[in-house]
Coordinates of C-alpha atoms in Angstrom, one line a residue:
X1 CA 0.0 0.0 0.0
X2 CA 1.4 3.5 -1.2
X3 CA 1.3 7.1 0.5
X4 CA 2.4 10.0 -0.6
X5 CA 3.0 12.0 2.6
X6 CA 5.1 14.9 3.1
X7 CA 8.0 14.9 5.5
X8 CA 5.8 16.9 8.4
X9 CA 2.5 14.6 7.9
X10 CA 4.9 11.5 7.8
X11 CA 6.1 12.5 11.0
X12 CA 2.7 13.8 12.4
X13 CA 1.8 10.1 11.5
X14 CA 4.8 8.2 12.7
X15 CA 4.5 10.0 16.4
X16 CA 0.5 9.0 16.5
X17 CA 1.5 5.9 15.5
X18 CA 4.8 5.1 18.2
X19 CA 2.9 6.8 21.0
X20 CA -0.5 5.4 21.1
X21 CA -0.1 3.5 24.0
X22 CA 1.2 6.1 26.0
X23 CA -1.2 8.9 25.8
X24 CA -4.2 8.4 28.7
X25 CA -6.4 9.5 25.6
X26 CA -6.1 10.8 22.0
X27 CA -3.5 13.4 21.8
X28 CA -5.2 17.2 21.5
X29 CA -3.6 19.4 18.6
X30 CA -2.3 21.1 21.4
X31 CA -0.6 18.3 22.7
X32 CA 0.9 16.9 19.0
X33 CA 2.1 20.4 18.6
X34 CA 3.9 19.9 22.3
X35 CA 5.1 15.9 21.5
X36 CA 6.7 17.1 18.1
X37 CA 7.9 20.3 18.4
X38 CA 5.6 22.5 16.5
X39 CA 5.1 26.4 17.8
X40 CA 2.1 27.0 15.5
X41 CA -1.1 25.3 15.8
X42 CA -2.2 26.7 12.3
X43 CA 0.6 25.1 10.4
X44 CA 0.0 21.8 12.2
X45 CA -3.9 21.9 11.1
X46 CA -3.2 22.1 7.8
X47 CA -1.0 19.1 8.1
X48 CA -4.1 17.3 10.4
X49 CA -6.5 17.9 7.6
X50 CA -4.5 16.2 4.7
X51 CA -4.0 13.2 7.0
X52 CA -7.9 12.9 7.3
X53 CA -8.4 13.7 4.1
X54 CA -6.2 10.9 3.6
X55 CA -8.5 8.6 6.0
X56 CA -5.2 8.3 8.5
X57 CA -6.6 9.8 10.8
X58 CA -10.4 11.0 12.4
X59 CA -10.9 14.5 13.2
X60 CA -11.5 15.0 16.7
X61 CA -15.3 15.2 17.8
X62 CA -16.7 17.1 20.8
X63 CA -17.2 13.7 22.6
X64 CA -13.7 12.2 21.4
X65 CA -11.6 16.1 21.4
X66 CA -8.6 13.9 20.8
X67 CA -6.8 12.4 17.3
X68 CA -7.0 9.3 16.6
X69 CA -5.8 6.7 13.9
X70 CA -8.4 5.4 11.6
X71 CA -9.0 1.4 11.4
X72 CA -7.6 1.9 8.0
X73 CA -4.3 3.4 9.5
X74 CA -4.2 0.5 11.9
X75 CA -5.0 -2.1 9.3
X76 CA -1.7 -0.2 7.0
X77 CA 0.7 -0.5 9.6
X78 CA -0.4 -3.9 11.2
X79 CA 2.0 -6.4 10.7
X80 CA 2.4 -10.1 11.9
X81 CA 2.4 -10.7 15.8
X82 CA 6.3 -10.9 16.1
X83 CA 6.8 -8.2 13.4
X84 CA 6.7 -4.6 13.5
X85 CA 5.4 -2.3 10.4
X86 CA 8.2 0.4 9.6
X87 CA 7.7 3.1 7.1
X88 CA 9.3 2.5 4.0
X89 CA 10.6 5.8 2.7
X90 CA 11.9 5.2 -0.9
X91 CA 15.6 4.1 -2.2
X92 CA 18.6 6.0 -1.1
X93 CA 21.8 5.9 -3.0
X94 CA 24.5 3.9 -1.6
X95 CA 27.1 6.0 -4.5
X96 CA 26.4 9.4 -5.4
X97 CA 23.6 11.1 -3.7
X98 CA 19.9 11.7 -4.7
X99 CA 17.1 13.6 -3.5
X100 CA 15.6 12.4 -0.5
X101 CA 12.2 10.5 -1.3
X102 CA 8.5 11.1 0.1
X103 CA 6.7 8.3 -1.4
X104 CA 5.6 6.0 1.8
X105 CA 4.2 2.6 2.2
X106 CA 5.0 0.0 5.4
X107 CA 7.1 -3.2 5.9
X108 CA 6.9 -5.6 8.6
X109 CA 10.1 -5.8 9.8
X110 CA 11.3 -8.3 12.6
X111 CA 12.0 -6.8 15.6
X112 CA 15.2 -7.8 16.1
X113 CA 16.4 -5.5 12.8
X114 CA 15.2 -2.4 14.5
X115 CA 16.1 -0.3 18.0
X116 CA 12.9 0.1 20.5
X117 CA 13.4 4.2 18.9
X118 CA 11.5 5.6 15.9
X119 CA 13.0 3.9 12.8
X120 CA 12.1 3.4 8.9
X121 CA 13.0 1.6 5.7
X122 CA 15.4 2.5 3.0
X123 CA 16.4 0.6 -0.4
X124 CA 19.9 0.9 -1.1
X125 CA 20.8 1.9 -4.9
X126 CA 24.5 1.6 -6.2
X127 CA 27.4 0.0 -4.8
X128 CA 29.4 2.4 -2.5
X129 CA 28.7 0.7 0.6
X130 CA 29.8 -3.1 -0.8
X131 CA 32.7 -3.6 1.4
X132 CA 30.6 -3.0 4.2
X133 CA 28.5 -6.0 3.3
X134 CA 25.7 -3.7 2.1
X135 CA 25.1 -4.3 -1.5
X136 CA 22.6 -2.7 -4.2
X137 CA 19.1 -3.6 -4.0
X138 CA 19.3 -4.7 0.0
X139 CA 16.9 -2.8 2.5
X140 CA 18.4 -1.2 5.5
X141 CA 16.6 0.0 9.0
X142 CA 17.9 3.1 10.1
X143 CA 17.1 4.7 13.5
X144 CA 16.0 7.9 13.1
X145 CA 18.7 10.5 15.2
X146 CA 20.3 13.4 14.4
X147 CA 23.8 12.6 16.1
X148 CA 26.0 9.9 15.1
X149 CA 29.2 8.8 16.4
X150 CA 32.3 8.7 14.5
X151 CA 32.6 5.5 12.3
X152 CA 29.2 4.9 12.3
X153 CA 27.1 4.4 8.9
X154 CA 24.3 7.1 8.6
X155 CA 21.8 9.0 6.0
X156 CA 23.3 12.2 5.7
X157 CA 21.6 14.8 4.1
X158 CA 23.5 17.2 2.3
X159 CA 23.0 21.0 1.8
X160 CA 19.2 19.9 2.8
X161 CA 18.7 18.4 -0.7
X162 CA 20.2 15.3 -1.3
X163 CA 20.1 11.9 1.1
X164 CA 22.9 9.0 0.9
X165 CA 24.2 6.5 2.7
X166 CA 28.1 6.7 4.3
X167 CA 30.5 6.1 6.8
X168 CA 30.6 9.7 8.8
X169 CA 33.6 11.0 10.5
X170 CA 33.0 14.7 12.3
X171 CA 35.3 17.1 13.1
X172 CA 35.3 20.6 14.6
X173 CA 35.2 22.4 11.0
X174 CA 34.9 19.3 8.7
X175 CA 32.7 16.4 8.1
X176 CA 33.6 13.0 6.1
X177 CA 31.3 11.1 4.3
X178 CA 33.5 7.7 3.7
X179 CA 32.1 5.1 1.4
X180 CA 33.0 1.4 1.6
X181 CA 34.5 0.9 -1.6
X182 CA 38.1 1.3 -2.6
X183 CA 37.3 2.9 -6.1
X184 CA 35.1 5.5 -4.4
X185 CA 36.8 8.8 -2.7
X186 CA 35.2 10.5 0.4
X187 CA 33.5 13.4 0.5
X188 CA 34.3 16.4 2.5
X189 CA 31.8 19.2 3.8
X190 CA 31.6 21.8 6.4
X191 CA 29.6 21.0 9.3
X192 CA 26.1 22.9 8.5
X193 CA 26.1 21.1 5.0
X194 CA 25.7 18.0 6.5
X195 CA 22.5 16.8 8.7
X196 CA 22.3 13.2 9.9
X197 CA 18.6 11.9 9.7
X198 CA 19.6 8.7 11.1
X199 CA 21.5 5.9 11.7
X200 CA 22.2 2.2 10.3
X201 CA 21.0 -0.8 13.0
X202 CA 19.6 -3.2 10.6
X203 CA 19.5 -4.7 6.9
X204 CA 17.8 -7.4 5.2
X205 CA 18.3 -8.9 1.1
X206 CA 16.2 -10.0 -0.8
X207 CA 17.9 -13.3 -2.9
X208 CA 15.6 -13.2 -5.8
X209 CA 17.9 -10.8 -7.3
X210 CA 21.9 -11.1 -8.2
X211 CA 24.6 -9.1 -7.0

């Protein structure tokens, strides 16, 4: 099953979604804006209304004031008992980058590939990342974070454009993006080019296809 969601609704979704359980009732607008960091209601409502429009979620009635996730949103994101569902955010190049991709649908993914924080889904395109064991075509979990430490393998996105997958090494006035193949240089950036939107914990491959 395919969404298109942009990156705010995605997240409006995800945090509904990986906090269900702990709100004593449906979350108010008031209280999304609070549990993800949103100073404007307005903007947020705009946001709310595509993801009812999109039957995600229910708007809030004066009996139920909070939001809730539709049956439909459940039934999208239910998996098998020992699996999770993680948002599957599109293919990420494991060589040069590309632009970031909004196009979402779910995977089950065992729990065991993922971290008990938010994570998601990406496909990995090219071959940069081969010695490293991560090859094109394989799916990887990454936990979504925005600080990494050095040596580990992250989604970087660069000059808030462009998404790939490297080795990171961070230094006071220089970041390096370090790809796992011989034939492949690094590449260098000042700090504020580069923000880290998560990091690697899992990966799975799918042996229908050759390497």
């Amino acid at each position: 099953m395919k969404l298109t969601l942009t990156r705010k609704q995605q997240e409006i979704f995800d945090f509904l979604i990986q906090n269900q359980d702990s709100f004593p009732h449906p979350p108010t607008l008031e209280e999304l804006c609070v549990g993800i960091g949103v100073k404007s209601r307005g903007s947020l409502h705009a946001h709310v209304k595509a993801l009812i429009e999109a039957k995600l979620i229910e708007a809030p009635e004066r009996k139920q004031r909070g939001i809730r996730l539709t049956d439909y949103a459940r039934q999208l994101i239910g998996g098998a008992e020992n699996e999770s569902s993680l948002p599957f955010v599109g293919t990420i190049a494991a060589g040069r980058p590309i632009e970031a991709v909004e196009t979402i649908s779910y995977m089950a993914i065992p729990d065991q590939l993922r971290t008990q924080k938010p994570c998601y889904v990406l496909k990995i395109s090219g071959d940069s990342m081969i010695e490293a064991g991560i090859y094109d075509g394989d799916w990887v979990v990454i936990e979504q974070r925005s600080y990494a430490r050095n040596g580990e393998v992250v989604v970087a996105l660069i000059n808030k454009i462009e998404a790939t997958l490297k080795y990171i090494e961070q230094y006071p006035h220089e970041i390096l993006l370090i790809p796992a193949n011989a034939k492949m240089e690094a590449m260098r950036f000042r700090p504020e080019q580069v923000e880290i939107q998560g990091v690697l914990v899992g990966q799975m491959r799918s042996y229908s296809h050759k390497h």
